[in-house]
Amino acid sequence: MPNLIIGLDIAKNIFQVYGTNHCGVATIKRKLRRNGVLKFFATLEPALIGIEACHSAHYWARELTKLGHTVHLLPTQYVKPFVVGGKNDANDAAAIGMAVTRRDIHCVPIKSAEQQSLQSLHRIREEAIQERTAKSNQIRSLFSEEGIIFPTGLSSLKKGLLELIEDGESVITPILRKLGGMYLEQLSCLQAWIGELNEMIDRYFKENDACQRLATIPGIGPVIATAIVSRVGDPSLFKNGRHFAAWLGFNPQTIFQWWENQTRWNNETG
């Protein structure tokens, strides 16, 4: 273990540093402004640095690693038990410094900039799909108040809405006709945006070797393969497939509980 152990509480502008030697004696207690963080750590000997796995943690972990330090990202729930005293930045940094020395805490793998970019792509795509669904449901709700029901499916909705707007003899009011045109334009823009995001995912999928290996598994396509690569990165972190399944939230106990609840519900309802 390095002679210098540091707990770093990161924030938007003011960072708190708490450092101890290998005997646990505090040697550093100070605040840093954002623009002075890397300058400060560049002057230190190689240290073990603990950071809570939160917003911007992966960025700082990458930058501090470049300076020769060993950085561990700690899950927030494992740091909380080490907090002594009231909730403040200094006590949080001290708690991180104590938690980082524990060998039984599983650290969060540091994501590369490419992984985070790919993860951002998936999140934006998911948000766009949710927005498209919300717009579609709102259109159906508004027009159902006028007794107009559109067929199931997005393409059927767009076709029916376009026909309704262009029909000069339709009974809808001018305001509703204008709103329908605005919604149709928004849906078209969202559809084009989602299509472009899908193309970016497909392009990355074809160029990435890890994605191509994942694609050999039945049922895994571009979306799932790129999502796994963005979240996992290094599969050797998992002991086996069962460990990976548990990380995803699938384990025998969960499945058994689900089946038990389903069986109980069926028995009670007949």
PDB file of C-alpha atoms in Angstrom, residues 2-241:
ATOM      1  CA  PRO A   2       1.337   3.511  -0.804  1.00  0.00           C
ATOM      2  CA  ASN A   3       2.605   5.656   2.056  1.00  0.00           C
ATOM      3  CA  LEU A   4       0.021   8.339   1.286  1.00  0.00           C
ATOM      4  CA  ILE A   5      -3.706   7.561   1.405  1.00  0.00           C
ATOM      5  CA  ILE A   6      -6.144  10.255   0.320  1.00  0.00           C
ATOM      6  CA  GLY A   7      -9.879  10.664   0.490  1.00  0.00           C
ATOM      7  CA  LEU A   8     -11.104  13.139  -2.130  1.00  0.00           C
ATOM      8  CA  ASP A   9     -14.599  14.579  -1.878  1.00  0.00           C
ATOM      9  CA  ILE A  10     -15.371  15.980  -5.321  1.00  0.00           C
ATOM     10  CA  ALA A  11     -17.907  18.683  -6.104  1.00  0.00           C
ATOM     11  CA  LYS A  12     -18.713  21.299  -8.718  1.00  0.00           C
ATOM     12  CA  ASN A  13     -16.225  23.946  -7.574  1.00  0.00           C
ATOM     13  CA  ILE A  14     -14.744  23.223  -4.110  1.00  0.00           C
ATOM     14  CA  PHE A  15     -12.975  19.901  -3.445  1.00  0.00           C
ATOM     15  CA  GLN A  16     -12.012  18.570  -0.013  1.00  0.00           C
ATOM     16  CA  VAL A  17      -8.813  16.559   0.487  1.00  0.00           C
ATOM     17  CA  TYR A  18      -8.033  14.379   3.507  1.00  0.00           C
ATOM     18  CA  GLY A  19      -4.710  12.543   3.506  1.00  0.00           C
ATOM     19  CA  THR A  20      -3.080  10.156   5.967  1.00  0.00           C
ATOM     20  CA  ASN A  21       0.152   8.209   6.113  1.00  0.00           C
ATOM     21  CA  HIS A  22       0.326   4.413   6.332  1.00  0.00           C
ATOM     22  CA  CYS A  23      -0.103   4.652  10.117  1.00  0.00           C
ATOM     23  CA  GLY A  24      -3.400   6.488   9.797  1.00  0.00           C
ATOM     24  CA  VAL A  25      -2.073   9.853  11.002  1.00  0.00           C
ATOM     25  CA  ALA A  26      -3.674  12.796   9.185  1.00  0.00           C
ATOM     26  CA  THR A  27      -1.120  14.741   7.147  1.00  0.00           C
ATOM     27  CA  ILE A  28      -3.304  16.672   4.678  1.00  0.00           C
ATOM     28  CA  LYS A  29      -6.504  18.581   5.351  1.00  0.00           C
ATOM     29  CA  ARG A  30      -7.330  21.244   2.824  1.00  0.00           C
ATOM     30  CA  LYS A  31      -9.822  22.608   0.337  1.00  0.00           C
ATOM     31  CA  LEU A  32      -9.050  22.974  -3.357  1.00  0.00           C
ATOM     32  CA  ARG A  33     -10.697  24.907  -6.121  1.00  0.00           C
ATOM     33  CA  ARG A  34     -11.527  23.006  -9.263  1.00  0.00           C
ATOM     34  CA  ASN A  35      -8.768  24.570 -11.350  1.00  0.00           C
ATOM     35  CA  GLY A  36      -6.155  23.698  -8.721  1.00  0.00           C
ATOM     36  CA  VAL A  37      -6.941  20.010  -8.169  1.00  0.00           C
ATOM     37  CA  LEU A  38      -4.639  18.525 -10.803  1.00  0.00           C
ATOM     38  CA  LYS A  39      -1.868  21.003  -9.988  1.00  0.00           C
ATOM     39  CA  PHE A  40      -1.982  19.945  -6.337  1.00  0.00           C
ATOM     40  CA  PHE A  41      -1.935  16.199  -7.003  1.00  0.00           C
ATOM     41  CA  ALA A  42       0.871  16.607  -9.543  1.00  0.00           C
ATOM     42  CA  THR A  43       3.127  17.694  -6.671  1.00  0.00           C
ATOM     43  CA  LEU A  44       2.391  14.638  -4.512  1.00  0.00           C
ATOM     44  CA  GLU A  45       4.125  11.289  -4.439  1.00  0.00           C
ATOM     45  CA  PRO A  46       2.113   8.375  -5.888  1.00  0.00           C
ATOM     46  CA  ALA A  47      -0.829   7.880  -3.553  1.00  0.00           C
ATOM     47  CA  LEU A  48      -3.886   5.702  -3.085  1.00  0.00           C
ATOM     48  CA  ILE A  49      -6.856   7.980  -3.734  1.00  0.00           C
ATOM     49  CA  GLY A  50     -10.447   7.145  -2.903  1.00  0.00           C
ATOM     50  CA  ILE A  51     -13.359   8.907  -4.610  1.00  0.00           C
ATOM     51  CA  GLU A  52     -17.074   8.283  -4.238  1.00  0.00           C
ATOM     52  CA  ALA A  53     -18.559   6.917  -7.472  1.00  0.00           C
ATOM     53  CA  CYS A  54     -20.738   9.896  -8.321  1.00  0.00           C
ATOM     54  CA  HIS A  55     -21.072  12.638 -10.921  1.00  0.00           C
ATOM     55  CA  SER A  56     -17.750  13.306 -12.768  1.00  0.00           C
ATOM     56  CA  ALA A  57     -15.921  10.689 -10.659  1.00  0.00           C
ATOM     57  CA  HIS A  58     -14.746   8.720 -13.704  1.00  0.00           C
ATOM     58  CA  TYR A  59     -13.237  11.840 -15.274  1.00  0.00           C
ATOM     59  CA  TRP A  60     -11.232  12.694 -12.164  1.00  0.00           C
ATOM     60  CA  ALA A  61     -10.177   9.072 -11.743  1.00  0.00           C
ATOM     61  CA  ARG A  62      -8.765   9.025 -15.276  1.00  0.00           C
ATOM     62  CA  GLU A  63      -6.927  12.329 -14.828  1.00  0.00           C
ATOM     63  CA  LEU A  64      -5.422  11.381 -11.455  1.00  0.00           C
ATOM     64  CA  THR A  65      -4.346   7.996 -12.807  1.00  0.00           C
ATOM     65  CA  LYS A  66      -2.397   9.812 -15.535  1.00  0.00           C
ATOM     66  CA  LEU A  67      -0.446  11.554 -12.756  1.00  0.00           C
ATOM     67  CA  GLY A  68       0.715   8.174 -11.413  1.00  0.00           C
ATOM     68  CA  HIS A  69      -1.767   7.757  -8.569  1.00  0.00           C
ATOM     69  CA  THR A  70      -3.854   4.656  -7.830  1.00  0.00           C
ATOM     70  CA  VAL A  71      -7.524   5.620  -7.816  1.00  0.00           C
ATOM     71  CA  HIS A  72     -10.403   3.576  -6.387  1.00  0.00           C
ATOM     72  CA  LEU A  73     -14.013   4.557  -6.995  1.00  0.00           C
ATOM     73  CA  LEU A  74     -16.125   3.576  -3.997  1.00  0.00           C
ATOM     74  CA  PRO A  75     -19.895   2.964  -3.993  1.00  0.00           C
ATOM     75  CA  THR A  76     -21.574   5.663  -1.923  1.00  0.00           C
ATOM     76  CA  GLN A  77     -23.418   3.202   0.315  1.00  0.00           C
ATOM     77  CA  TYR A  78     -20.091   1.721   1.463  1.00  0.00           C
ATOM     78  CA  VAL A  79     -18.645   5.096   2.445  1.00  0.00           C
ATOM     79  CA  LYS A  80     -21.563   6.291   4.574  1.00  0.00           C
ATOM     80  CA  PRO A  81     -20.843   3.971   7.583  1.00  0.00           C
ATOM     81  CA  PHE A  82     -17.399   5.577   7.970  1.00  0.00           C
ATOM     82  CA  VAL A  83     -18.700   9.129   8.387  1.00  0.00           C
ATOM     83  CA  VAL A  84     -17.923  10.457  11.875  1.00  0.00           C
ATOM     84  CA  GLY A  85     -19.728  13.567  13.058  1.00  0.00           C
ATOM     85  CA  GLY A  86     -22.034  15.800  11.072  1.00  0.00           C
ATOM     86  CA  LYS A  87     -22.483  15.798   7.332  1.00  0.00           C
ATOM     87  CA  ASN A  88     -19.908  18.089   5.721  1.00  0.00           C
ATOM     88  CA  ASP A  89     -17.203  17.942   3.059  1.00  0.00           C
ATOM     89  CA  ALA A  90     -14.331  17.459   5.513  1.00  0.00           C
ATOM     90  CA  ASN A  91     -15.985  14.516   7.268  1.00  0.00           C
ATOM     91  CA  ASP A  92     -16.971  12.998   3.925  1.00  0.00           C
ATOM     92  CA  ALA A  93     -13.383  13.175   2.676  1.00  0.00           C
ATOM     93  CA  ALA A  94     -12.140  11.557   5.897  1.00  0.00           C
ATOM     94  CA  ALA A  95     -14.715   8.770   5.540  1.00  0.00           C
ATOM     95  CA  ILE A  96     -13.608   8.135   1.956  1.00  0.00           C
ATOM     96  CA  GLY A  97      -9.995   7.987   3.125  1.00  0.00           C
ATOM     97  CA  MET A  98     -10.877   5.318   5.687  1.00  0.00           C
ATOM     98  CA  ALA A  99     -13.104   3.307   3.342  1.00  0.00           C
ATOM     99  CA  VAL A 100     -10.534   3.129   0.541  1.00  0.00           C
ATOM    100  CA  THR A 101      -8.219   1.045   2.745  1.00  0.00           C
ATOM    101  CA  ARG A 102     -10.812  -1.694   3.222  1.00  0.00           C
ATOM    102  CA  ARG A 103     -10.050  -4.754   1.121  1.00  0.00           C
ATOM    103  CA  ASP A 104     -13.592  -6.130   1.342  1.00  0.00           C
ATOM    104  CA  ILE A 105     -15.160  -3.222  -0.572  1.00  0.00           C
ATOM    105  CA  HIS A 106     -15.653  -3.856  -4.286  1.00  0.00           C
ATOM    106  CA  CYS A 107     -14.579  -0.783  -6.220  1.00  0.00           C
ATOM    107  CA  VAL A 108     -16.394   0.582  -9.253  1.00  0.00           C
ATOM    108  CA  PRO A 109     -14.354   0.049 -12.457  1.00  0.00           C
ATOM    109  CA  ILE A 110     -13.135   3.289 -14.004  1.00  0.00           C
ATOM    110  CA  LYS A 111     -14.838   3.910 -17.328  1.00  0.00           C
ATOM    111  CA  SER A 112     -12.906   5.222 -20.297  1.00  0.00           C
ATOM    112  CA  ALA A 113     -13.998   8.370 -22.122  1.00  0.00           C
ATOM    113  CA  GLU A 114     -15.172   6.169 -25.009  1.00  0.00           C
ATOM    114  CA  GLN A 115     -17.334   4.071 -22.681  1.00  0.00           C
ATOM    115  CA  GLN A 116     -18.945   7.139 -21.184  1.00  0.00           C
ATOM    116  CA  SER A 117     -19.619   8.598 -24.635  1.00  0.00           C
ATOM    117  CA  LEU A 118     -21.272   5.355 -25.714  1.00  0.00           C
ATOM    118  CA  GLN A 119     -23.323   5.311 -22.521  1.00  0.00           C
ATOM    119  CA  SER A 120     -24.426   8.896 -23.212  1.00  0.00           C
ATOM    120  CA  LEU A 121     -25.538   7.813 -26.668  1.00  0.00           C
ATOM    121  CA  HIS A 122     -27.745   5.104 -25.161  1.00  0.00           C
ATOM    122  CA  ARG A 123     -29.232   7.460 -22.578  1.00  0.00           C
ATOM    123  CA  ILE A 124     -30.083  10.101 -25.175  1.00  0.00           C
ATOM    124  CA  ARG A 125     -31.647   7.430 -27.383  1.00  0.00           C
ATOM    125  CA  GLU A 126     -33.718   6.118 -24.478  1.00  0.00           C
ATOM    126  CA  GLU A 127     -34.880   9.631 -23.619  1.00  0.00           C
ATOM    127  CA  ALA A 128     -35.857  10.293 -27.250  1.00  0.00           C
ATOM    128  CA  ILE A 129     -37.889   7.064 -27.391  1.00  0.00           C
ATOM    129  CA  GLN A 130     -39.659   7.955 -24.143  1.00  0.00           C
ATOM    130  CA  GLU A 131     -40.449  11.428 -25.475  1.00  0.00           C
ATOM    131  CA  ARG A 132     -41.802   9.966 -28.722  1.00  0.00           C
ATOM    132  CA  THR A 133     -44.038   7.590 -26.775  1.00  0.00           C
ATOM    133  CA  ALA A 134     -45.270  10.433 -24.562  1.00  0.00           C
ATOM    134  CA  LYS A 135     -46.090  12.601 -27.599  1.00  0.00           C
ATOM    135  CA  SER A 136     -47.941   9.727 -29.266  1.00  0.00           C
ATOM    136  CA  ASN A 137     -50.017   9.038 -26.164  1.00  0.00           C
ATOM    137  CA  GLN A 138     -50.845  12.721 -25.754  1.00  0.00           C
ATOM    138  CA  ILE A 139     -52.008  12.982 -29.369  1.00  0.00           C
ATOM    139  CA  ARG A 140     -54.257   9.955 -28.958  1.00  0.00           C
ATOM    140  CA  SER A 141     -55.664  11.373 -25.727  1.00  0.00           C
ATOM    141  CA  LEU A 142     -56.428  14.819 -27.171  1.00  0.00           C
ATOM    142  CA  PHE A 143     -58.151  13.521 -30.278  1.00  0.00           C
ATOM    143  CA  SER A 144     -60.079  10.848 -28.376  1.00  0.00           C
ATOM    144  CA  GLU A 145     -61.884  13.734 -26.647  1.00  0.00           C
ATOM    145  CA  GLU A 146     -63.276  14.578 -30.084  1.00  0.00           C
ATOM    146  CA  GLY A 147     -64.306  10.973 -30.718  1.00  0.00           C
ATOM    147  CA  ILE A 148     -61.353  10.264 -33.004  1.00  0.00           C
ATOM    148  CA  ILE A 149     -59.460   7.017 -32.348  1.00  0.00           C
ATOM    149  CA  PHE A 150     -56.280   6.248 -34.267  1.00  0.00           C
ATOM    150  CA  PRO A 151     -55.126   2.675 -35.057  1.00  0.00           C
ATOM    151  CA  THR A 152     -52.372   1.060 -32.993  1.00  0.00           C
ATOM    152  CA  GLY A 153     -48.790   1.785 -33.993  1.00  0.00           C
ATOM    153  CA  LEU A 154     -46.702   4.879 -34.649  1.00  0.00           C
ATOM    154  CA  SER A 155     -46.888   4.696 -38.453  1.00  0.00           C
ATOM    155  CA  SER A 156     -50.676   4.278 -38.315  1.00  0.00           C
ATOM    156  CA  LEU A 157     -50.901   7.258 -35.959  1.00  0.00           C
ATOM    157  CA  LYS A 158     -48.853   9.517 -38.237  1.00  0.00           C
ATOM    158  CA  LYS A 159     -50.777   8.431 -41.317  1.00  0.00           C
ATOM    159  CA  GLY A 160     -54.165   8.915 -39.659  1.00  0.00           C
ATOM    160  CA  LEU A 161     -53.173  12.290 -38.207  1.00  0.00           C
ATOM    161  CA  LEU A 162     -51.901  13.529 -41.573  1.00  0.00           C
ATOM    162  CA  GLU A 163     -55.105  12.467 -43.326  1.00  0.00           C
ATOM    163  CA  LEU A 164     -57.182  14.178 -40.652  1.00  0.00           C
ATOM    164  CA  ILE A 165     -55.250  17.438 -40.946  1.00  0.00           C
ATOM    165  CA  GLU A 166     -55.396  17.513 -44.746  1.00  0.00           C
ATOM    166  CA  ASP A 167     -59.102  16.666 -44.830  1.00  0.00           C
ATOM    167  CA  GLY A 168     -60.889  19.988 -45.208  1.00  0.00           C
ATOM    168  CA  GLU A 169     -64.221  18.432 -44.313  1.00  0.00           C
ATOM    169  CA  SER A 170     -63.119  17.002 -40.951  1.00  0.00           C
ATOM    170  CA  VAL A 171     -65.053  18.156 -37.886  1.00  0.00           C
ATOM    171  CA  ILE A 172     -62.028  19.124 -35.791  1.00  0.00           C
ATOM    172  CA  THR A 173     -61.586  22.750 -34.779  1.00  0.00           C
ATOM    173  CA  PRO A 174     -58.910  24.993 -36.383  1.00  0.00           C
ATOM    174  CA  ILE A 175     -56.978  25.025 -33.101  1.00  0.00           C
ATOM    175  CA  LEU A 176     -56.897  21.230 -32.897  1.00  0.00           C
ATOM    176  CA  ARG A 177     -55.925  21.030 -36.566  1.00  0.00           C
ATOM    177  CA  LYS A 178     -52.990  23.375 -35.910  1.00  0.00           C
ATOM    178  CA  LEU A 179     -51.946  21.402 -32.815  1.00  0.00           C
ATOM    179  CA  GLY A 180     -52.109  18.178 -34.804  1.00  0.00           C
ATOM    180  CA  GLY A 181     -49.744  19.621 -37.407  1.00  0.00           C
ATOM    181  CA  MET A 182     -47.310  20.737 -34.713  1.00  0.00           C
ATOM    182  CA  TYR A 183     -47.377  17.309 -33.053  1.00  0.00           C
ATOM    183  CA  LEU A 184     -46.862  15.596 -36.398  1.00  0.00           C
ATOM    184  CA  GLU A 185     -43.790  17.739 -37.033  1.00  0.00           C
ATOM    185  CA  GLN A 186     -42.398  16.904 -33.581  1.00  0.00           C
ATOM    186  CA  LEU A 187     -42.956  13.189 -34.121  1.00  0.00           C
ATOM    187  CA  SER A 188     -41.166  13.334 -37.470  1.00  0.00           C
ATOM    188  CA  CYS A 189     -38.195  15.152 -35.909  1.00  0.00           C
ATOM    189  CA  LEU A 190     -37.998  12.643 -33.049  1.00  0.00           C
ATOM    190  CA  GLN A 191     -38.235   9.734 -35.474  1.00  0.00           C
ATOM    191  CA  ALA A 192     -35.394  11.155 -37.579  1.00  0.00           C
ATOM    192  CA  TRP A 193     -33.311  11.779 -34.445  1.00  0.00           C
ATOM    193  CA  ILE A 194     -33.831   8.225 -33.173  1.00  0.00           C
ATOM    194  CA  GLY A 195     -32.918   6.882 -36.606  1.00  0.00           C
ATOM    195  CA  GLU A 196     -29.664   8.845 -36.567  1.00  0.00           C
ATOM    196  CA  LEU A 197     -28.845   7.588 -33.063  1.00  0.00           C
ATOM    197  CA  ASN A 198     -29.523   4.010 -34.192  1.00  0.00           C
ATOM    198  CA  GLU A 199     -27.133   4.507 -37.107  1.00  0.00           C
ATOM    199  CA  MET A 200     -24.425   5.687 -34.699  1.00  0.00           C
ATOM    200  CA  ILE A 201     -24.971   2.587 -32.556  1.00  0.00           C
ATOM    201  CA  ASP A 202     -24.866   0.294 -35.611  1.00  0.00           C
ATOM    202  CA  ARG A 203     -21.659   1.933 -36.823  1.00  0.00           C
ATOM    203  CA  TYR A 204     -19.942   1.464 -33.468  1.00  0.00           C
ATOM    204  CA  PHE A 205     -21.254  -2.096 -33.259  1.00  0.00           C
ATOM    205  CA  LYS A 206     -19.673  -3.031 -36.596  1.00  0.00           C
ATOM    206  CA  GLU A 207     -16.314  -1.451 -35.753  1.00  0.00           C
ATOM    207  CA  ASN A 208     -15.906  -2.805 -32.206  1.00  0.00           C
ATOM    208  CA  ASP A 209     -14.433  -6.288 -31.707  1.00  0.00           C
ATOM    209  CA  ALA A 210     -16.049  -6.820 -28.299  1.00  0.00           C
ATOM    210  CA  CYS A 211     -19.474  -6.063 -29.764  1.00  0.00           C
ATOM    211  CA  GLN A 212     -18.886  -8.528 -32.576  1.00  0.00           C
ATOM    212  CA  ARG A 213     -17.987 -11.271 -30.102  1.00  0.00           C
ATOM    213  CA  LEU A 214     -21.122 -10.534 -28.069  1.00  0.00           C
ATOM    214  CA  ALA A 215     -23.189 -10.721 -31.251  1.00  0.00           C
ATOM    215  CA  THR A 216     -22.327 -14.420 -31.578  1.00  0.00           C
ATOM    216  CA  ILE A 217     -24.622 -15.048 -28.588  1.00  0.00           C
ATOM    217  CA  PRO A 218     -28.208 -15.703 -29.745  1.00  0.00           C
ATOM    218  CA  GLY A 219     -30.558 -12.832 -28.980  1.00  0.00           C
ATOM    219  CA  ILE A 220     -27.896 -10.124 -28.720  1.00  0.00           C
ATOM    220  CA  GLY A 221     -27.887  -7.395 -31.354  1.00  0.00           C
ATOM    221  CA  PRO A 222     -26.320  -3.947 -31.772  1.00  0.00           C
ATOM    222  CA  VAL A 223     -28.276  -2.215 -28.995  1.00  0.00           C
ATOM    223  CA  ILE A 224     -27.649  -4.812 -26.266  1.00  0.00           C
ATOM    224  CA  ALA A 225     -24.038  -5.448 -27.312  1.00  0.00           C
ATOM    225  CA  THR A 226     -23.070  -1.776 -27.247  1.00  0.00           C
ATOM    226  CA  ALA A 227     -24.943  -1.272 -23.966  1.00  0.00           C
ATOM    227  CA  ILE A 228     -22.951  -4.094 -22.338  1.00  0.00           C
ATOM    228  CA  VAL A 229     -19.649  -2.727 -23.648  1.00  0.00           C
ATOM    229  CA  SER A 230     -20.478   0.757 -22.356  1.00  0.00           C
ATOM    230  CA  ARG A 231     -21.343  -0.529 -18.875  1.00  0.00           C
ATOM    231  CA  VAL A 232     -18.879  -3.387 -18.363  1.00  0.00           C
ATOM    232  CA  GLY A 233     -15.738  -2.619 -20.330  1.00  0.00           C
ATOM    233  CA  ASP A 234     -13.521  -5.347 -18.854  1.00  0.00           C
ATOM    234  CA  PRO A 235     -15.425  -8.661 -18.517  1.00  0.00           C
ATOM    235  CA  SER A 236     -12.557 -10.224 -16.551  1.00  0.00           C
ATOM    236  CA  LEU A 237     -13.840  -8.302 -13.514  1.00  0.00           C
ATOM    237  CA  PHE A 238     -16.534 -10.974 -13.173  1.00  0.00           C
ATOM    238  CA  LYS A 239     -15.592 -14.393 -11.851  1.00  0.00           C
ATOM    239  CA  ASN A 240     -18.055 -16.208 -14.102  1.00  0.00           C
ATOM    240  CA  GLY A 241     -21.330 -15.833 -15.979  1.00  0.00           C
TER     241      GLY A 241
END
